[in-house]
One Martini backbone bead per residue (centre of mass of N, CA, C, O) as a GRO file, in nm:
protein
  119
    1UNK     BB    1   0.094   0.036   0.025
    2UNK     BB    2   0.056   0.348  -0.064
    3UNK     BB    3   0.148   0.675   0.139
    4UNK     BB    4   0.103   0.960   0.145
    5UNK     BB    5   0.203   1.235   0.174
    6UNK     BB    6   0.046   1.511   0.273
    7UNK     BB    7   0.288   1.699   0.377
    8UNK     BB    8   0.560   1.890   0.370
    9UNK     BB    9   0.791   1.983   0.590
   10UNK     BB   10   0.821   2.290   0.478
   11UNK     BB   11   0.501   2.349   0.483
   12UNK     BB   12   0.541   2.257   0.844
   13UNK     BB   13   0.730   2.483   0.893
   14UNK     BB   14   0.528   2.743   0.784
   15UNK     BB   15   0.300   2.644   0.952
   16UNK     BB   16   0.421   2.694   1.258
   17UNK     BB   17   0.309   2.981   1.299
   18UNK     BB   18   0.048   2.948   1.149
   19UNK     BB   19  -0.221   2.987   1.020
   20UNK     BB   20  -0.355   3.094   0.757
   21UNK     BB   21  -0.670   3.139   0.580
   22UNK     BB   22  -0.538   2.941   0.312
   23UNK     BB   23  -0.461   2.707   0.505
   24UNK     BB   24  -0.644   2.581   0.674
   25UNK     BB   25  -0.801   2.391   0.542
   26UNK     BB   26  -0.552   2.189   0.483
   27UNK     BB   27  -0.472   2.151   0.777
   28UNK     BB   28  -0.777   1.996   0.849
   29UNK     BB   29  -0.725   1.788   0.606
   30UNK     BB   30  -0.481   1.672   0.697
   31UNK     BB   31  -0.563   1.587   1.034
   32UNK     BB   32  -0.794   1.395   0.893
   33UNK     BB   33  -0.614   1.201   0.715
   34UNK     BB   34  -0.393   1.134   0.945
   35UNK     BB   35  -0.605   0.991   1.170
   36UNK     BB   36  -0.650   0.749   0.955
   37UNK     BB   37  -0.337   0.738   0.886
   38UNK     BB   38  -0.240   0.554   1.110
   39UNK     BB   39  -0.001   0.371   1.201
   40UNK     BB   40   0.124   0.035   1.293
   41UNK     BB   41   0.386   0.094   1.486
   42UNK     BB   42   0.621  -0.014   1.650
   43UNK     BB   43   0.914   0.044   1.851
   44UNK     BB   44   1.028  -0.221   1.734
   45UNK     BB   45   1.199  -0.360   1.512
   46UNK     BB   46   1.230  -0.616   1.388
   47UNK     BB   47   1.490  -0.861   1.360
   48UNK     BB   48   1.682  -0.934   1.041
   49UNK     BB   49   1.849  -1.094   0.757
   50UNK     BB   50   1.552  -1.076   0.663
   51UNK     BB   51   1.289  -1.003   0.527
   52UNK     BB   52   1.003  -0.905   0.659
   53UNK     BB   53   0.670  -0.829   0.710
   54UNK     BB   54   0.695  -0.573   0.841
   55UNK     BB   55   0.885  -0.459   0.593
   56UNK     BB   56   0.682  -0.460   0.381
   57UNK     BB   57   0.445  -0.294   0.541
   58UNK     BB   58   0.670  -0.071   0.593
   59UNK     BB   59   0.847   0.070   0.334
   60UNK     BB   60   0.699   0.373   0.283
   61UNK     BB   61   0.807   0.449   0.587
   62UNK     BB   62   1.118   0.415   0.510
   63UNK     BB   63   1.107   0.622   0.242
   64UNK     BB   64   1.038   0.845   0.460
   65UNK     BB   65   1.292   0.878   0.641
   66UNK     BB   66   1.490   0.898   0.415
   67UNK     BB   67   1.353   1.162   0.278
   68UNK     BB   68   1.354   1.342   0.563
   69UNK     BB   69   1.677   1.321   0.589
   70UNK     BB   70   1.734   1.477   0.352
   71UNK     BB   71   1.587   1.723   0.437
   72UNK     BB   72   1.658   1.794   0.753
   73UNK     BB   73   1.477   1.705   0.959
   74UNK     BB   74   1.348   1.587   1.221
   75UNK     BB   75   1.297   1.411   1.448
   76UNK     BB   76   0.983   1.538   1.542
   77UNK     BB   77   0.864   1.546   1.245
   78UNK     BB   78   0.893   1.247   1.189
   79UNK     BB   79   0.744   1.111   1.418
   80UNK     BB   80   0.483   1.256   1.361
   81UNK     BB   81   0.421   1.225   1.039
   82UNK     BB   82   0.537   0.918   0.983
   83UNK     BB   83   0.470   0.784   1.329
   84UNK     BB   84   0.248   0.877   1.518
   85UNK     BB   85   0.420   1.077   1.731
   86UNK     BB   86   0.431   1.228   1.995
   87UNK     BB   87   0.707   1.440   2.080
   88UNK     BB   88   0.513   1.580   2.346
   89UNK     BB   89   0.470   1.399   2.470
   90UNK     BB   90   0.695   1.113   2.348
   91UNK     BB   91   1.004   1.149   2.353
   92UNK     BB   92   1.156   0.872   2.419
   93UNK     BB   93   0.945   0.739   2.179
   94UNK     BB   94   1.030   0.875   1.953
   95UNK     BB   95   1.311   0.826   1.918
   96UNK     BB   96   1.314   0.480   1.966
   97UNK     BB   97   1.139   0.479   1.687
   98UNK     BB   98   1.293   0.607   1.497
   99UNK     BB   99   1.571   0.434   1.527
  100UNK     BB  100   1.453   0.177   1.444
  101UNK     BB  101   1.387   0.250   1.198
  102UNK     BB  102   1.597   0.392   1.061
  103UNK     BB  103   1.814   0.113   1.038
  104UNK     BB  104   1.643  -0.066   0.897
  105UNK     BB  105   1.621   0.175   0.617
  106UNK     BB  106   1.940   0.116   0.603
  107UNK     BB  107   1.939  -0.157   0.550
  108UNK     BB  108   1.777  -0.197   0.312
  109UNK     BB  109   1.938  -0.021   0.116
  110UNK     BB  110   2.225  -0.227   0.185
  111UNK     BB  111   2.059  -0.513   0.177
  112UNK     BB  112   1.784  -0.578   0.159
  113UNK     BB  113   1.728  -0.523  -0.186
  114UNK     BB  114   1.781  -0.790  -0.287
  115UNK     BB  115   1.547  -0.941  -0.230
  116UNK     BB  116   1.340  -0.755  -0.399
  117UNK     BB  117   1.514  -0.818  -0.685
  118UNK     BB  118   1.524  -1.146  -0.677
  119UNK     BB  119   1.208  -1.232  -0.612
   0.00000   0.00000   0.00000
């Protein structure tokens, strides 16, 4: 399942001054869309030496990881956009699973990736 980004962390860096009145709209509708697909995720992500269901599951949040990472998003807006999970109420938990998915999500690029190509 392909899930898009919802806006763009620099929207949402822009954003964070306070809604303009042509944002309102967006903002809400953002906020009620993100509300709906809340993934699944996990705190630790299993670890293997092979794809797992849960990668298979979850790649699509692995390459917003990525994505987000390059453009030098924060771990809390990375948190918050892309694994649900509030910063600002539970900062230690946002940081651990973020850690955890970001590894797993450089595994796959430099190792997994051979799995999905392989057939």
């Amino acid at each position: 399942m392909i899930v898009p980004i919802l806006y763009s962390l620099a929207c949402r860096r822009r954003c964070s001054a306070g809604p303009q009145p042509a944002d309102r709209h967006h903002l809400l509708t953002s906020n009620r869309q993100r509300a709906q697909m809340k993934p699944n995720i996990m705190d630790e992500v299993p670890w293997s030496e092979s794809l797992t269901s849960y990668d298979r599951e979850h790649f699509t949040i692995y390459l917003r990881i990525l994505d987000a990472c390059a453009d030098n998003a924060s771990v809390e807006e990375m948190a918050d956009l892309i694994l649900g999970i509030d910063p600002a109420l539970e900062p230690v938990r946002a940081r651990k699973v973020f850690r955890s998915h970001l590894d797993r999500a450089n595994w796959m690029v430099t190792t997994g990736y051979k799995e999905i190509f392989a057939g």
